[in-house]
Amino acid sequence: VYGRSDLANKAIEEYRQAIEADPTSGYLTAGLAELYAKTGRIRDAVLEAQDILKRDPNNIEARKLLGRIYLRSLGDM
């Protein structure tokens, strides 16, 4: 039986494998960033969102994602 932490780690690993298969997918990278944020890994979440913006500085969805991550991190303070 998996615990919540085990399931989160399994989901993260699945996202990483998917990103390896399709490294330019902003959709997959955004999903991984959201997962990191939901599991409290804010720094990792920010880095993933910033990675999307490095590839596509005009990506509005990535900017909104980064804003949500920052907002979520305020709740953790």
C-alpha atoms as one frame of an Amber mdcrd trajectory, in Angstrom:
protein
   0.000   0.000   0.000   1.332   3.407  -0.981   1.243   6.382   1.368   0.589
   9.901   0.104   4.301  10.668   0.015   5.026   7.492  -1.959   2.296   8.346
  -4.461   3.620  11.881  -4.880   7.132  10.566  -5.480   5.782   8.046  -7.985
   3.873  10.807  -9.802   6.988  13.005  -9.884   8.993  10.142 -11.373   6.319
   9.561 -14.033   6.380  13.253 -14.977  10.184  13.181 -15.203  10.080  10.175
 -17.519   7.445  11.844 -19.683   9.555  15.014 -19.870  12.580  12.935 -20.898
  10.496  11.587 -23.774   9.207  15.065 -24.708  11.617  17.657 -23.253  10.017
  20.631 -25.005   6.552  20.022 -23.556   5.532  23.027 -21.520   2.384  21.139
 -20.551   4.360  18.350 -18.864   6.780  20.760 -17.209   3.856  22.802 -15.879
   2.263  19.639 -14.495   5.482  18.753 -12.703   5.748  22.296 -11.319   2.167
  22.090 -10.000   2.916  18.733  -8.395   6.049  20.100  -6.751   4.071  23.053
  -5.397   1.303  20.807  -4.040   3.873  18.681  -2.231   5.627  21.689  -0.702
   8.668  21.615  -2.964   8.325  25.302  -3.822  11.908  25.812  -4.996  11.601
  22.912  -7.455   8.220  24.235  -8.605   9.660  27.686  -9.278  12.606  26.223
 -11.191  10.311  24.173 -13.437   8.070  27.173 -14.164  11.107  29.336 -14.877
  12.376  26.645 -17.259   9.199  27.021 -19.314   9.713  30.789 -19.420  13.337
  30.402 -20.539  12.099  28.465 -23.561   9.091  30.713 -24.162   9.273  34.098
 -22.391   5.812  35.067 -23.676   4.071  32.008 -22.227   1.226  33.582 -20.260
   0.148  30.258 -18.732   3.654  29.749 -17.314   3.594  33.252 -15.835   0.224
  32.543 -14.200   1.600  29.247 -12.916   4.602  31.002 -11.396   2.271  33.507
  -9.745   0.178  30.677  -8.250   3.323  28.981  -6.959   4.514  32.187  -5.306
   1.049  32.734  -3.844   0.946  29.184  -2.499   4.371  29.683  -0.906   3.016
  32.711   0.981   0.522  30.407   2.650   3.415  28.267   3.898   5.061  31.158
   5.732
